[in-house]
Every structure is written in C-alpha cells, then in structure tokens.
PDB file of C-alpha atoms in Angstrom:
ATOM      1  CA  MET A   1    -174.850 233.843 -91.895  1.00 41.00           C
ATOM      2  CA  LYS A   2    -173.422 230.617 -93.219  1.00 40.00           C
ATOM      3  CA  LYS A   3    -170.805 230.731 -90.502  1.00 41.00           C
ATOM      4  CA  LEU A   4    -173.493 231.222 -87.841  1.00 38.00           C
ATOM      5  CA  ALA A   5    -175.527 228.317 -89.245  1.00 41.00           C
ATOM      6  CA  SER A   6    -172.443 226.127 -89.196  1.00 44.00           C
ATOM      7  CA  VAL A   7    -171.751 226.975 -85.566  1.00 38.00           C
ATOM      8  CA  CYS A   8    -175.385 226.175 -84.674  1.00 38.00           C
ATOM      9  CA  SER A   9    -175.138 222.839 -86.448  1.00 45.00           C
ATOM     10  CA  VAL A  10    -172.033 221.920 -84.498  1.00 37.00           C
ATOM     11  CA  LEU A  11    -173.669 222.902 -81.205  1.00 36.00           C
ATOM     12  CA  MET A  12    -176.768 220.856 -82.049  1.00 43.00           C
ATOM     13  CA  LEU A  13    -174.641 217.828 -82.861  1.00 36.00           C
ATOM     14  CA  LEU A  14    -172.760 218.145 -79.554  1.00 37.00           C
ATOM     15  CA  PHE A  15    -176.096 218.388 -77.654  1.00 39.00           C
ATOM     16  CA  VAL A  16    -177.449 215.227 -79.312  1.00 39.00           C
ATOM     17  CA  LEU A  17    -174.241 213.312 -78.623  1.00 37.00           C
ATOM     18  CA  SER A  18    -174.292 214.506 -74.998  1.00 47.00           C
ATOM     19  CA  ALA A  19    -177.919 213.373 -74.574  1.00 46.00           C
ATOM     20  CA  CYS A  20    -177.149 209.993 -76.051  1.00 44.00           C
ATOM     21  CA  GLY A  21    -174.194 209.661 -73.719  1.00 49.00           C
ATOM     22  CA  THR A  22    -176.369 210.521 -70.720  1.00 49.00           C
ATOM     23  CA  GLU A  23    -179.016 207.930 -71.667  1.00 49.00           C
ATOM     24  CA  LYS A  24    -176.287 205.337 -72.207  1.00 46.00           C
ATOM     25  CA  ASP A  25    -174.765 206.157 -68.803  1.00 50.00           C
ATOM     26  CA  LYS A  26    -178.179 205.767 -67.172  1.00 46.00           C
ATOM     27  CA  ALA A  27    -178.712 202.428 -68.899  1.00 46.00           C
ATOM     28  CA  ASP A  28    -175.252 201.254 -67.841  1.00 52.00           C
ATOM     29  CA  ASP A  29    -175.882 202.357 -64.223  1.00 50.00           C
ATOM     30  CA  LYS A  30    -179.241 200.532 -64.162  1.00 46.00           C
ATOM     31  CA  ALA A  31    -177.688 197.360 -65.552  1.00 47.00           C
ATOM     32  CA  ALA A  32    -174.901 197.533 -62.955  1.00 46.00           C
ATOM     33  CA  ALA A  33    -177.386 198.039 -60.116  1.00 44.00           C
ATOM     34  CA  THR A  34    -179.431 195.072 -61.320  1.00 44.00           C
ATOM     35  CA  ALA A  35    -176.323 192.920 -61.444  1.00 44.00           C
ATOM     36  CA  VAL A  36    -175.338 193.906 -57.895  1.00 42.00           C
ATOM     37  CA  LYS A  37    -178.879 193.213 -56.636  1.00 42.00           C
ATOM     38  CA  ALA A  38    -178.818 189.801 -58.291  1.00 43.00           C
ATOM     39  CA  GLU A  39    -175.571 189.017 -56.488  1.00 45.00           C
ATOM     40  CA  GLU A  40    -177.106 189.933 -53.072  1.00 45.00           C
ATOM     41  CA  PRO A  41    -178.433 186.961 -51.055  1.00 43.00           C
ATOM     42  CA  ALA A  42    -182.190 186.578 -51.538  1.00 49.00           C
ATOM     43  CA  ALA A  43    -184.479 186.887 -48.511  1.00 53.00           C
ATOM     44  CA  ASN A  44    -185.440 183.546 -46.957  1.00 59.00           C
ATOM     45  CA  GLU A  45    -188.864 183.098 -48.488  1.00 70.00           C
ATOM     46  CA  SER A  46    -189.400 179.877 -46.524  1.00 84.00           C
ATOM     47  CA  ALA A  47    -188.994 181.594 -43.132  1.00 91.00           C
ATOM     48  CA  VAL A  48    -191.981 181.350 -40.787  1.00 94.00           C
ATOM     49  CA  GLU A  49    -192.902 184.081 -38.290  1.00 96.00           C
ATOM     50  CA  VAL A  50    -195.725 183.642 -35.784  1.00 96.00           C
ATOM     51  CA  THR A  51    -197.044 185.433 -32.716  1.00 97.00           C
ATOM     52  CA  ASP A  52    -198.258 183.037 -30.049  1.00 95.00           C
ATOM     53  CA  MET A  53    -201.087 183.511 -27.542  1.00 95.00           C
ATOM     54  CA  THR A  54    -198.840 185.351 -25.056  1.00 95.00           C
ATOM     55  CA  GLY A  55    -197.856 187.934 -27.680  1.00 95.00           C
ATOM     56  CA  GLN A  56    -194.406 186.404 -28.151  1.00 95.00           C
ATOM     57  CA  THR A  57    -193.129 186.542 -31.756  1.00 96.00           C
ATOM     58  CA  LEU A  58    -190.972 183.662 -32.987  1.00 96.00           C
ATOM     59  CA  THR A  59    -189.185 183.224 -36.300  1.00 95.00           C
ATOM     60  CA  PHE A  60    -188.167 179.891 -37.819  1.00 95.00           C
ATOM     61  CA  GLU A  61    -185.933 179.494 -40.881  1.00 94.00           C
ATOM     62  CA  LYS A  62    -188.487 177.069 -42.284  1.00 95.00           C
ATOM     63  CA  THR A  63    -191.623 175.191 -41.246  1.00 96.00           C
ATOM     64  CA  PRO A  64    -190.752 173.273 -38.041  1.00 96.00           C
ATOM     65  CA  SER A  65    -190.174 169.586 -38.749  1.00 94.00           C
ATOM     66  CA  SER A  66    -191.082 168.196 -35.306  1.00 96.00           C
ATOM     67  CA  VAL A  67    -193.537 169.181 -32.594  1.00 98.00           C
ATOM     68  CA  ALA A  68    -194.695 167.891 -29.214  1.00 97.00           C
ATOM     69  CA  THR A  69    -197.468 169.063 -26.910  1.00 97.00           C
ATOM     70  CA  LEU A  70    -198.518 168.641 -23.287  1.00 94.00           C
ATOM     71  CA  SER A  71    -202.193 169.453 -23.933  1.00 93.00           C
ATOM     72  CA  SER A  72    -204.770 167.006 -25.252  1.00 93.00           C
ATOM     73  CA  GLY A  73    -206.713 169.883 -26.817  1.00 94.00           C
ATOM     74  CA  ASP A  74    -203.665 171.182 -28.677  1.00 96.00           C
ATOM     75  CA  LEU A  75    -202.918 167.609 -29.768  1.00 96.00           C
ATOM     76  CA  ASP A  76    -206.454 167.329 -31.139  1.00 95.00           C
ATOM     77  CA  MET A  77    -206.034 170.547 -33.155  1.00 97.00           C
ATOM     78  CA  LEU A  78    -202.620 169.563 -34.514  1.00 97.00           C
ATOM     79  CA  LEU A  79    -203.882 166.167 -35.668  1.00 96.00           C
ATOM     80  CA  ALA A  80    -207.002 167.745 -37.198  1.00 96.00           C
ATOM     81  CA  LEU A  81    -204.683 169.918 -39.303  1.00 97.00           C
ATOM     82  CA  GLY A  82    -202.689 166.897 -40.437  1.00 96.00           C
ATOM     83  CA  VAL A  83    -199.528 167.852 -38.518  1.00 97.00           C
ATOM     84  CA  LYS A  84    -197.194 164.974 -37.623  1.00 95.00           C
ATOM     85  CA  VAL A  85    -196.709 164.990 -33.832  1.00 96.00           C
ATOM     86  CA  ALA A  86    -193.649 163.518 -32.095  1.00 96.00           C
ATOM     87  CA  GLY A  87    -194.785 163.812 -28.471  1.00 96.00           C
ATOM     88  CA  ARG A  88    -198.168 163.893 -26.721  1.00 96.00           C
ATOM     89  CA  PRO A  89    -199.649 164.107 -23.214  1.00 94.00           C
ATOM     90  CA  THR A  90    -199.561 161.006 -21.058  1.00 90.00           C
ATOM     91  CA  VAL A  91    -203.090 159.617 -20.676  1.00 80.00           C
ATOM     92  CA  GLN A  92    -204.624 157.242 -18.169  1.00 66.00           C
ATOM     93  CA  GLY A  93    -206.575 154.152 -19.207  1.00 59.00           C
ATOM     94  CA  ALA A  94    -206.518 152.145 -22.406  1.00 54.00           C
ATOM     95  CA  PRO A  95    -204.308 153.558 -25.183  1.00 60.00           C
ATOM     96  CA  ILE A  96    -206.042 155.214 -28.118  1.00 72.00           C
ATOM     97  CA  LYS A  97    -205.225 153.391 -31.349  1.00 74.00           C
ATOM     98  CA  GLU A  98    -204.845 156.617 -33.372  1.00 79.00           C
ATOM     99  CA  LEU A  99    -202.132 157.818 -30.974  1.00 86.00           C
ATOM    100  CA  GLU A 100    -199.975 154.687 -31.059  1.00 83.00           C
ATOM    101  CA  GLY A 101    -196.415 155.498 -32.054  1.00 87.00           C
ATOM    102  CA  ILE A 102    -196.494 159.003 -30.554  1.00 94.00           C
ATOM    103  CA  ALA A 103    -194.274 159.221 -27.467  1.00 94.00           C
ATOM    104  CA  GLU A 104    -195.920 160.212 -24.167  1.00 95.00           C
ATOM    105  CA  ILE A 105    -194.164 163.179 -22.502  1.00 96.00           C
ATOM    106  CA  GLY A 106    -196.139 163.769 -19.305  1.00 93.00           C
ATOM    107  CA  ASN A 107    -198.711 166.483 -18.656  1.00 89.00           C
ATOM    108  CA  PRO A 108    -198.669 170.245 -17.925  1.00 86.00           C
ATOM    109  CA  HIS A 109    -198.323 169.604 -14.180  1.00 85.00           C
ATOM    110  CA  GLN A 110    -195.747 166.818 -14.467  1.00 91.00           C
ATOM    111  CA  PRO A 111    -193.721 167.100 -17.689  1.00 93.00           C
ATOM    112  CA  ASN A 112    -191.393 164.200 -18.447  1.00 94.00           C
ATOM    113  CA  PHE A 113    -188.274 166.222 -19.272  1.00 94.00           C
ATOM    114  CA  GLU A 114    -186.204 163.108 -19.943  1.00 94.00           C
ATOM    115  CA  LYS A 115    -188.667 161.971 -22.601  1.00 95.00           C
ATOM    116  CA  ILE A 116    -188.920 165.475 -24.090  1.00 96.00           C
ATOM    117  CA  ALA A 117    -185.110 165.589 -24.373  1.00 95.00           C
ATOM    118  CA  GLU A 118    -185.123 162.133 -25.962  1.00 95.00           C
ATOM    119  CA  ILE A 119    -187.450 163.106 -28.809  1.00 96.00           C
ATOM    120  CA  ASN A 120    -185.938 166.638 -28.873  1.00 95.00           C
ATOM    121  CA  PRO A 121    -188.771 168.398 -30.745  1.00 97.00           C
ATOM    122  CA  GLU A 122    -188.058 171.619 -32.600  1.00 97.00           C
ATOM    123  CA  VAL A 123    -191.247 173.078 -31.087  1.00 97.00           C
ATOM    124  CA  LEU A 124    -193.068 172.330 -27.839  1.00 97.00           C
ATOM    125  CA  ILE A 125    -196.668 173.531 -27.543  1.00 97.00           C
ATOM    126  CA  ALA A 126    -197.524 174.458 -23.953  1.00 95.00           C
ATOM    127  CA  ALA A 127    -199.679 176.629 -21.698  1.00 93.00           C
ATOM    128  CA  PRO A 128    -198.219 179.887 -20.268  1.00 93.00           C
ATOM    129  CA  SER A 129    -197.764 178.132 -16.899  1.00 90.00           C
ATOM    130  CA  PHE A 130    -194.867 176.236 -18.530  1.00 93.00           C
ATOM    131  CA  LYS A 131    -192.813 179.456 -18.851  1.00 93.00           C
ATOM    132  CA  GLN A 132    -190.722 178.553 -15.808  1.00 92.00           C
ATOM    133  CA  HIS A 133    -189.097 175.782 -17.883  1.00 93.00           C
ATOM    134  CA  GLU A 134    -188.539 177.856 -21.019  1.00 93.00           C
ATOM    135  CA  GLU A 135    -184.792 178.454 -20.632  1.00 92.00           C
ATOM    136  CA  ASN A 136    -184.083 174.746 -20.115  1.00 90.00           C
ATOM    137  CA  MET A 137    -186.015 173.919 -23.282  1.00 93.00           C
ATOM    138  CA  LYS A 138    -184.205 176.563 -25.331  1.00 92.00           C
ATOM    139  CA  ARG A 139    -180.821 175.231 -24.181  1.00 91.00           C
ATOM    140  CA  GLN A 140    -181.627 171.877 -25.751  1.00 90.00           C
ATOM    141  CA  GLY A 141    -182.801 173.574 -28.965  1.00 92.00           C
ATOM    142  CA  THR A 142    -186.560 173.483 -28.415  1.00 95.00           C
ATOM    143  CA  GLU A 143    -188.677 176.619 -28.872  1.00 96.00           C
ATOM    144  CA  ILE A 144    -191.855 177.011 -26.803  1.00 97.00           C
ATOM    145  CA  VAL A 145    -195.054 178.174 -28.500  1.00 97.00           C
ATOM    146  CA  TYR A 146    -197.707 179.157 -25.961  1.00 97.00           C
ATOM    147  CA  THR A 147    -201.422 178.638 -26.443  1.00 97.00           C
ATOM    148  CA  ALA A 148    -204.587 179.549 -24.511  1.00 95.00           C
ATOM    149  CA  ALA A 149    -208.032 177.976 -24.113  1.00 95.00           C
ATOM    150  CA  ASN A 150    -210.110 180.321 -21.981  1.00 96.00           C
ATOM    151  CA  SER A 151    -212.767 180.910 -24.637  1.00 97.00           C
ATOM    152  CA  VAL A 152    -214.036 179.663 -27.983  1.00 97.00           C
ATOM    153  CA  GLU A 153    -212.149 182.561 -29.574  1.00 97.00           C
ATOM    154  CA  ASP A 154    -208.888 181.411 -27.947  1.00 97.00           C
ATOM    155  CA  ILE A 155    -209.345 177.975 -29.459  1.00 97.00           C
ATOM    156  CA  THR A 156    -210.063 179.265 -32.980  1.00 97.00           C
ATOM    157  CA  GLN A 157    -207.095 181.645 -32.752  1.00 97.00           C
ATOM    158  CA  THR A 158    -204.866 178.740 -31.695  1.00 98.00           C
ATOM    159  CA  ILE A 159    -206.007 176.799 -34.754  1.00 98.00           C
ATOM    160  CA  GLU A 160    -205.020 179.791 -36.898  1.00 98.00           C
ATOM    161  CA  LEU A 161    -201.648 179.970 -35.112  1.00 98.00           C
ATOM    162  CA  PHE A 162    -200.949 176.292 -35.855  1.00 98.00           C
ATOM    163  CA  GLY A 163    -201.980 176.826 -39.469  1.00 98.00           C
ATOM    164  CA  GLN A 164    -199.404 179.602 -39.853  1.00 97.00           C
ATOM    165  CA  LEU A 165    -196.681 177.699 -38.007  1.00 97.00           C
ATOM    166  CA  PHE A 166    -197.012 174.428 -39.920  1.00 97.00           C
ATOM    167  CA  ASN A 167    -198.005 175.727 -43.356  1.00 97.00           C
ATOM    168  CA  LYS A 168    -201.585 174.492 -42.958  1.00 97.00           C
ATOM    169  CA  GLU A 169    -203.406 177.796 -43.359  1.00 97.00           C
ATOM    170  CA  ASN A 170    -206.091 176.498 -45.724  1.00 97.00           C
ATOM    171  CA  GLU A 171    -206.853 173.577 -43.417  1.00 98.00           C
ATOM    172  CA  ALA A 172    -206.977 175.925 -40.415  1.00 98.00           C
ATOM    173  CA  LYS A 173    -209.374 178.286 -42.171  1.00 98.00           C
ATOM    174  CA  ALA A 174    -211.704 175.380 -43.024  1.00 98.00           C
ATOM    175  CA  ILE A 175    -211.792 174.202 -39.382  1.00 98.00           C
ATOM    176  CA  GLN A 176    -212.324 177.757 -38.087  1.00 98.00           C
ATOM    177  CA  ASP A 177    -215.206 178.307 -40.489  1.00 98.00           C
ATOM    178  CA  LYS A 178    -216.789 174.997 -39.470  1.00 97.00           C
ATOM    179  CA  ILE A 179    -216.592 175.830 -35.762  1.00 97.00           C
ATOM    180  CA  SER A 180    -217.959 179.352 -36.293  1.00 97.00           C
ATOM    181  CA  LYS A 181    -220.879 178.054 -38.350  1.00 97.00           C
ATOM    182  CA  GLU A 182    -221.765 175.350 -35.820  1.00 97.00           C
ATOM    183  CA  ILE A 183    -221.494 177.783 -32.886  1.00 96.00           C
ATOM    184  CA  GLU A 184    -223.817 180.175 -34.699  1.00 95.00           C
ATOM    185  CA  GLN A 185    -226.320 177.399 -35.378  1.00 94.00           C
ATOM    186  CA  SER A 186    -226.160 176.146 -31.782  1.00 92.00           C
ATOM    187  CA  THR A 187    -226.740 179.585 -30.281  1.00 91.00           C
ATOM    188  CA  GLU A 188    -229.592 180.665 -32.555  1.00 88.00           C
ATOM    189  CA  GLN A 189    -231.992 179.472 -29.876  1.00 79.00           C
ATOM    190  CA  LYS A 190    -230.508 179.809 -26.406  1.00 69.00           C
ATOM    191  CA  ALA A 191    -231.860 177.978 -23.392  1.00 63.00           C
ATOM    192  CA  GLU A 192    -233.936 179.957 -20.943  1.00 74.00           C
ATOM    193  CA  ALA A 193    -231.592 181.797 -18.572  1.00 89.00           C
ATOM    194  CA  VAL A 194    -230.789 179.385 -15.748  1.00 95.00           C
ATOM    195  CA  LYS A 195    -228.932 180.577 -12.651  1.00 96.00           C
ATOM    196  CA  THR A 196    -225.878 178.326 -12.671  1.00 97.00           C
ATOM    197  CA  LEU A 197    -222.863 177.656 -10.459  1.00 96.00           C
ATOM    198  CA  LEU A 198    -219.769 176.227 -12.164  1.00 96.00           C
ATOM    199  CA  VAL A 199    -217.442 174.451  -9.737  1.00 93.00           C
ATOM    200  CA  TYR A 200    -213.999 173.202 -10.723  1.00 90.00           C
ATOM    201  CA  GLY A 201    -212.095 170.925  -8.422  1.00 81.00           C
ATOM    202  CA  ALA A 202    -211.011 167.683  -6.838  1.00 70.00           C
ATOM    203  CA  PRO A 203    -211.899 166.217  -3.462  1.00 64.00           C
ATOM    204  CA  GLY A 204    -211.039 168.837  -0.842  1.00 68.00           C
ATOM    205  CA  THR A 205    -210.244 171.630  -3.319  1.00 79.00           C
ATOM    206  CA  TYR A 206    -212.939 173.608  -5.110  1.00 86.00           C
ATOM    207  CA  MET A 207    -213.012 176.850  -7.078  1.00 92.00           C
ATOM    208  CA  VAL A 208    -215.766 178.684  -8.930  1.00 95.00           C
ATOM    209  CA  ALA A 209    -215.369 179.204 -12.686  1.00 96.00           C
ATOM    210  CA  LEU A 210    -215.743 182.831 -13.820  1.00 97.00           C
ATOM    211  CA  PRO A 211    -217.025 184.163 -17.184  1.00 97.00           C
ATOM    212  CA  ASN A 212    -213.426 184.554 -18.453  1.00 96.00           C
ATOM    213  CA  SER A 213    -212.883 180.771 -18.239  1.00 96.00           C
ATOM    214  CA  LEU A 214    -213.763 178.419 -21.103  1.00 97.00           C
ATOM    215  CA  SER A 215    -216.660 176.861 -19.181  1.00 97.00           C
ATOM    216  CA  GLY A 216    -217.840 180.353 -18.246  1.00 97.00           C
ATOM    217  CA  ASN A 217    -217.717 181.429 -21.891  1.00 97.00           C
ATOM    218  CA  LEU A 218    -219.631 178.315 -22.968  1.00 97.00           C
ATOM    219  CA  LEU A 219    -222.256 178.909 -20.259  1.00 96.00           C
ATOM    220  CA  GLU A 220    -222.783 182.443 -21.555  1.00 95.00           C
ATOM    221  CA  LEU A 221    -223.041 181.245 -25.178  1.00 95.00           C
ATOM    222  CA  ALA A 222    -225.561 178.588 -24.104  1.00 94.00           C
ATOM    223  CA  GLY A 223    -227.701 181.239 -22.450  1.00 92.00           C
ATOM    224  CA  GLY A 224    -226.998 180.434 -18.803  1.00 94.00           C
ATOM    225  CA  GLU A 225    -226.470 182.951 -16.020  1.00 96.00           C
ATOM    226  CA  ASN A 226    -223.232 182.607 -14.048  1.00 97.00           C
ATOM    227  CA  ILE A 227    -224.112 183.496 -10.447  1.00 97.00           C
ATOM    228  CA  ALA A 228    -220.405 184.016  -9.673  1.00 96.00           C
ATOM    229  CA  SER A 229    -219.781 186.529 -12.463  1.00 95.00           C
ATOM    230  CA  ASP A 230    -218.708 189.232  -9.997  1.00 94.00           C
ATOM    231  CA  PHE A 231    -216.742 187.040  -7.557  1.00 95.00           C
ATOM    232  CA  PRO A 232    -213.144 188.324  -7.070  1.00 94.00           C
ATOM    233  CA  ASN A 233    -210.713 186.159  -9.022  1.00 92.00           C
ATOM    234  CA  GLU A 234    -207.784 184.232  -7.613  1.00 91.00           C
ATOM    235  CA  GLU A 235    -204.416 185.898  -8.269  1.00 88.00           C
ATOM    236  CA  LYS A 236    -202.752 182.675  -9.434  1.00 86.00           C
ATOM    237  CA  TYR A 237    -205.843 181.458 -11.298  1.00 87.00           C
ATOM    238  CA  PRO A 238    -207.557 184.542 -12.781  1.00 93.00           C
ATOM    239  CA  GLN A 239    -210.296 182.471 -14.445  1.00 95.00           C
ATOM    240  CA  TYR A 240    -211.502 181.197 -11.053  1.00 95.00           C
ATOM    241  CA  ALA A 241    -212.649 182.463  -7.658  1.00 95.00           C
ATOM    242  CA  SER A 242    -212.771 181.032  -4.162  1.00 92.00           C
ATOM    243  CA  LEU A 243    -215.934 179.128  -3.376  1.00 87.00           C
ATOM    244  CA  SER A 244    -218.057 181.245  -1.024  1.00 87.00           C
ATOM    245  CA  VAL A 245    -220.867 179.139   0.428  1.00 87.00           C
ATOM    246  CA  GLU A 246    -222.564 182.225   1.867  1.00 89.00           C
ATOM    247  CA  LYS A 247    -222.748 183.983  -1.508  1.00 92.00           C
ATOM    248  CA  ILE A 248    -223.867 180.820  -3.262  1.00 92.00           C
ATOM    249  CA  ILE A 249    -226.713 180.303  -0.790  1.00 92.00           C
ATOM    250  CA  GLU A 250    -227.681 183.946  -1.157  1.00 94.00           C
ATOM    251  CA  ARG A 251    -227.863 183.696  -4.969  1.00 95.00           C
ATOM    252  CA  ASN A 252    -229.572 180.296  -4.934  1.00 96.00           C
ATOM    253  CA  PRO A 253    -228.481 178.590  -8.201  1.00 96.00           C
ATOM    254  CA  GLU A 254    -230.942 176.416 -10.084  1.00 96.00           C
ATOM    255  CA  MET A 255    -228.123 174.283 -11.517  1.00 95.00           C
ATOM    256  CA  VAL A 256    -224.703 173.254 -10.173  1.00 94.00           C
ATOM    257  CA  MET A 257    -222.194 171.938 -12.725  1.00 94.00           C
ATOM    258  CA  LEU A 258    -219.028 170.208 -11.527  1.00 92.00           C
ATOM    259  CA  ILE A 259    -215.858 170.191 -13.628  1.00 92.00           C
ATOM    260  CA  THR A 260    -213.073 167.711 -12.884  1.00 87.00           C
ATOM    261  CA  HIS A 261    -210.152 165.952 -14.548  1.00 78.00           C
ATOM    262  CA  GLY A 262    -211.271 162.503 -13.479  1.00 69.00           C
ATOM    263  CA  GLU A 263    -213.208 160.313 -11.023  1.00 72.00           C
ATOM    264  CA  PRO A 264    -216.469 162.237 -11.560  1.00 73.00           C
ATOM    265  CA  GLU A 265    -218.598 160.294  -9.099  1.00 76.00           C
ATOM    266  CA  ALA A 266    -215.983 160.550  -6.346  1.00 78.00           C
ATOM    267  CA  VAL A 267    -215.710 164.304  -6.910  1.00 76.00           C
ATOM    268  CA  LYS A 268    -219.479 164.721  -6.872  1.00 78.00           C
ATOM    269  CA  ALA A 269    -219.865 162.715  -3.651  1.00 80.00           C
ATOM    270  CA  ALA A 270    -217.026 164.620  -1.963  1.00 80.00           C
ATOM    271  CA  PHE A 271    -218.406 167.976  -3.086  1.00 80.00           C
ATOM    272  CA  GLU A 272    -221.923 167.242  -1.890  1.00 77.00           C
ATOM    273  CA  GLY A 273    -220.546 165.894   1.414  1.00 79.00           C
ATOM    274  CA  GLU A 274    -218.564 169.086   1.902  1.00 77.00           C
ATOM    275  CA  MET A 275    -221.486 171.352   1.081  1.00 77.00           C
ATOM    276  CA  LEU A 276    -223.984 169.419   3.191  1.00 73.00           C
ATOM    277  CA  LYS A 277    -221.995 170.377   6.270  1.00 78.00           C
ATOM    278  CA  ASN A 278    -223.890 173.648   5.906  1.00 80.00           C
ATOM    279  CA  PRO A 279    -227.608 172.838   6.441  1.00 83.00           C
ATOM    280  CA  ALA A 280    -228.597 175.821   4.293  1.00 83.00           C
ATOM    281  CA  TRP A 281    -227.039 174.075   1.267  1.00 85.00           C
ATOM    282  CA  LYS A 282    -229.962 171.650   1.220  1.00 86.00           C
ATOM    283  CA  SER A 283    -232.310 174.568   0.653  1.00 88.00           C
ATOM    284  CA  LEU A 284    -230.782 175.499  -2.709  1.00 92.00           C
ATOM    285  CA  ASP A 285    -233.116 175.054  -5.677  1.00 94.00           C
ATOM    286  CA  ALA A 286    -230.426 173.056  -7.519  1.00 93.00           C
ATOM    287  CA  VAL A 287    -229.999 170.608  -4.627  1.00 91.00           C
ATOM    288  CA  LYS A 288    -233.729 170.209  -3.940  1.00 92.00           C
ATOM    289  CA  ALA A 289    -234.412 169.462  -7.620  1.00 92.00           C
ATOM    290  CA  GLY A 290    -231.404 167.172  -8.032  1.00 90.00           C
ATOM    291  CA  ASN A 291    -229.757 169.492 -10.552  1.00 93.00           C
ATOM    292  CA  VAL A 292    -226.168 168.821  -9.503  1.00 90.00           C
ATOM    293  CA  ILE A 293    -224.289 167.256 -12.429  1.00 90.00           C
ATOM    294  CA  VAL A 294    -220.725 166.412 -13.443  1.00 90.00           C
ATOM    295  CA  LEU A 295    -219.720 167.689 -16.895  1.00 93.00           C
ATOM    296  CA  PRO A 296    -217.707 165.315 -19.150  1.00 92.00           C
ATOM    297  CA  SER A 297    -214.036 165.626 -18.195  1.00 88.00           C
ATOM    298  CA  HIS A 298    -212.753 165.242 -21.787  1.00 88.00           C
ATOM    299  CA  LEU A 299    -214.753 168.343 -22.778  1.00 93.00           C
ATOM    300  CA  PHE A 300    -214.527 170.505 -19.649  1.00 94.00           C
ATOM    301  CA  GLY A 301    -211.703 169.182 -17.471  1.00 89.00           C
ATOM    302  CA  THR A 302    -209.249 170.045 -20.228  1.00 88.00           C
ATOM    303  CA  ASN A 303    -209.040 172.002 -23.474  1.00 92.00           C
ATOM    304  CA  PRO A 304    -211.533 170.273 -25.847  1.00 95.00           C
ATOM    305  CA  GLY A 305    -209.782 171.512 -28.998  1.00 96.00           C
ATOM    306  CA  THR A 306    -211.922 171.075 -32.117  1.00 96.00           C
ATOM    307  CA  LYS A 307    -214.609 169.427 -29.931  1.00 97.00           C
ATOM    308  CA  VAL A 308    -215.492 172.799 -28.402  1.00 97.00           C
ATOM    309  CA  VAL A 309    -218.863 172.824 -30.205  1.00 97.00           C
ATOM    310  CA  GLU A 310    -219.649 169.441 -28.648  1.00 97.00           C
ATOM    311  CA  ALA A 311    -218.860 170.982 -25.240  1.00 97.00           C
ATOM    312  CA  LEU A 312    -221.221 173.883 -25.969  1.00 96.00           C
ATOM    313  CA  ASN A 313    -224.036 171.506 -26.916  1.00 95.00           C
ATOM    314  CA  VAL A 314    -223.550 169.485 -23.723  1.00 95.00           C
ATOM    315  CA  MET A 315    -223.774 172.722 -21.728  1.00 94.00           C
ATOM    316  CA  LYS A 316    -226.892 173.793 -23.605  1.00 93.00           C
ATOM    317  CA  ASP A 317    -228.602 170.401 -23.208  1.00 93.00           C
ATOM    318  CA  SER A 318    -227.795 170.359 -19.488  1.00 93.00           C
ATOM    319  CA  LEU A 319    -229.425 173.755 -18.996  1.00 93.00           C
ATOM    320  CA  GLY A 320    -232.460 172.569 -20.920  1.00 88.00           C
ATOM    321  CA  GLN A 321    -232.935 169.679 -18.503  1.00 85.00           C
ATOM    322  CA  VAL A 322    -233.317 171.825 -15.383  1.00 85.00           C
ATOM    323  CA  LYS A 323    -236.331 170.534 -13.511  1.00 67.00           C
TER     324      LYS A 323
END
C-alpha cells in the first residue's frame, strides 16, 4: 500500500510539473508573439481614404497639403471649411479681396494647364467632364477628385467629401446641418404650383433644364412645376433637353426662368427675339404677363456651393411674384 501511495505521489508531482511547464510555454509563446507584433510596422493611421462623386476611391498617405479647383462653388465650400486653397477659377470683373493671393487657373471649359503645373497642387477638384485630362494631371503628381452639383444633396455630399479629405469633418457636419435646417424651414410653406420653363443658354444656344439638374431640383423644392419634366434628355448633357417650341406652347408656362453664365440682359433679349419669331410664343401666359426673368448667374449659372439655400429662396420668391 505504501509503495502504491508513493507511486501515486510521484505521478501527481510529474503532472503538476508538466502543467506548470505547459503554462510557462504558453506565456513564453504569447510574449514572443507580442514582441514580433511590436516589431511589425504599424498601419499608417494618418492615411486618408475617400470616395468621390463618381464612385472613385482614392487613398492619400496623409491629409493633402495643397488643393486647387476649377469651380467657384467648390471653392466656396473649401473656404467655408477653412481649407487653404492654392488655385482657383479665373473670374471676370473686379478681383474679390478675399481671394487675393490665390492663383487663377482657368475654368472648367478652358483650364490653364501651365498655371496648374506651376502651382502643382496635390489635389485638383474638378467636374467629371475634366476626366479627359486625368492622365496628364497624374503624370505631374496631381490627383483628381471629382464633384457633382446637380442637386442640393450633391452639394451637401460634396461638403462631407471635403471634410473627410481635409480633416474637417466637424466643420463639414456643422455646414451640412445648417443647410438642411434652412432648406427645411424654406420649404415648410411652398409657393402655389406654377407651371415653369427653365431655360439654360447663351445667345443662339438654348436648352431646357430637367428635374435632375440643380435648378430643376430647386424648382421642385420651391413648389414649382417643371413643364419639361418628361422631355428626352441630351446624351452629352443628361440634365438638359432640347428646346421644343411646339411642346412649350402646348404646355403654356406661367413663368419662364433664364439661366446664364453672364450678360443676363443680352441673353434675355436674344432669347425673346428668337422665340418671337414664332407668333404663337406671344400667346404664352408667361409672355403676356411679363413673367420672363433672368436668374442670378452666381447662384444658377454655376454651382452656388454653400449659397444653395439663397438660390432656393430666390427661386421661391420668383414663383411667388407670378402675376
């Protein structure tokens, strides 16, 4: 019996020693793994990844240090966020004091590539129509971030995009909330539905704005009725349709709103002269009542940026003045 007890004691001792060895091995393995992990390069926590308005995803090692833009609306949003801008659209007329010191780099239709190369921004903000120049920009080390401005939602999403890209997310959220609140307040009481024709153009060239354009979206929010809502869109310009005088006369708008980049009175005179070639044009309710107006070009001829609520209020007030 004593012998058996002795054997059991020995076996028990061996079991305890084995268990202790196993726990020690586990502890040693864990310590080794931790040491190896510590030696591995840490992930770049300062990296920035964004998805632009075309669905393109871009990754930057850190927040971009320089940016330029060809759009006045995008410029407005960048400055509202407190982003330092190296290049801006070329503007006509007297220089704006707040923009002094920022290089002019042309516009979306006529970019100044020499000036863009001179300032060599890390990021260029542009519309999707700029894609044809993308490879040239990348070769000089500039990434293109594409934006859109075909609705109020596009504009607020662009603000969010800029917030992510330039580490200004809190500022972006504050601006988004402000715009949403003001839009809600402005649309609580919509104007009485007014049959409206939105015409975008320059002397000799006119198109009709559809609901999927920014002006079309603002007209809908203001309570207007777009008489061209079912016009077939242009392939190259999907937010617009060809101007069909026959359809317009048939639908008899109560208001005609003209949208142009500049020279509003010249555009209005040319448009009315063109339309008056058709005697039936004079019979339209809008023409008889004198409800043919030119919308402010800085709010409708281009992306208004953070001033989109101001654009909505102008649209709403214009509808409310229909005679």
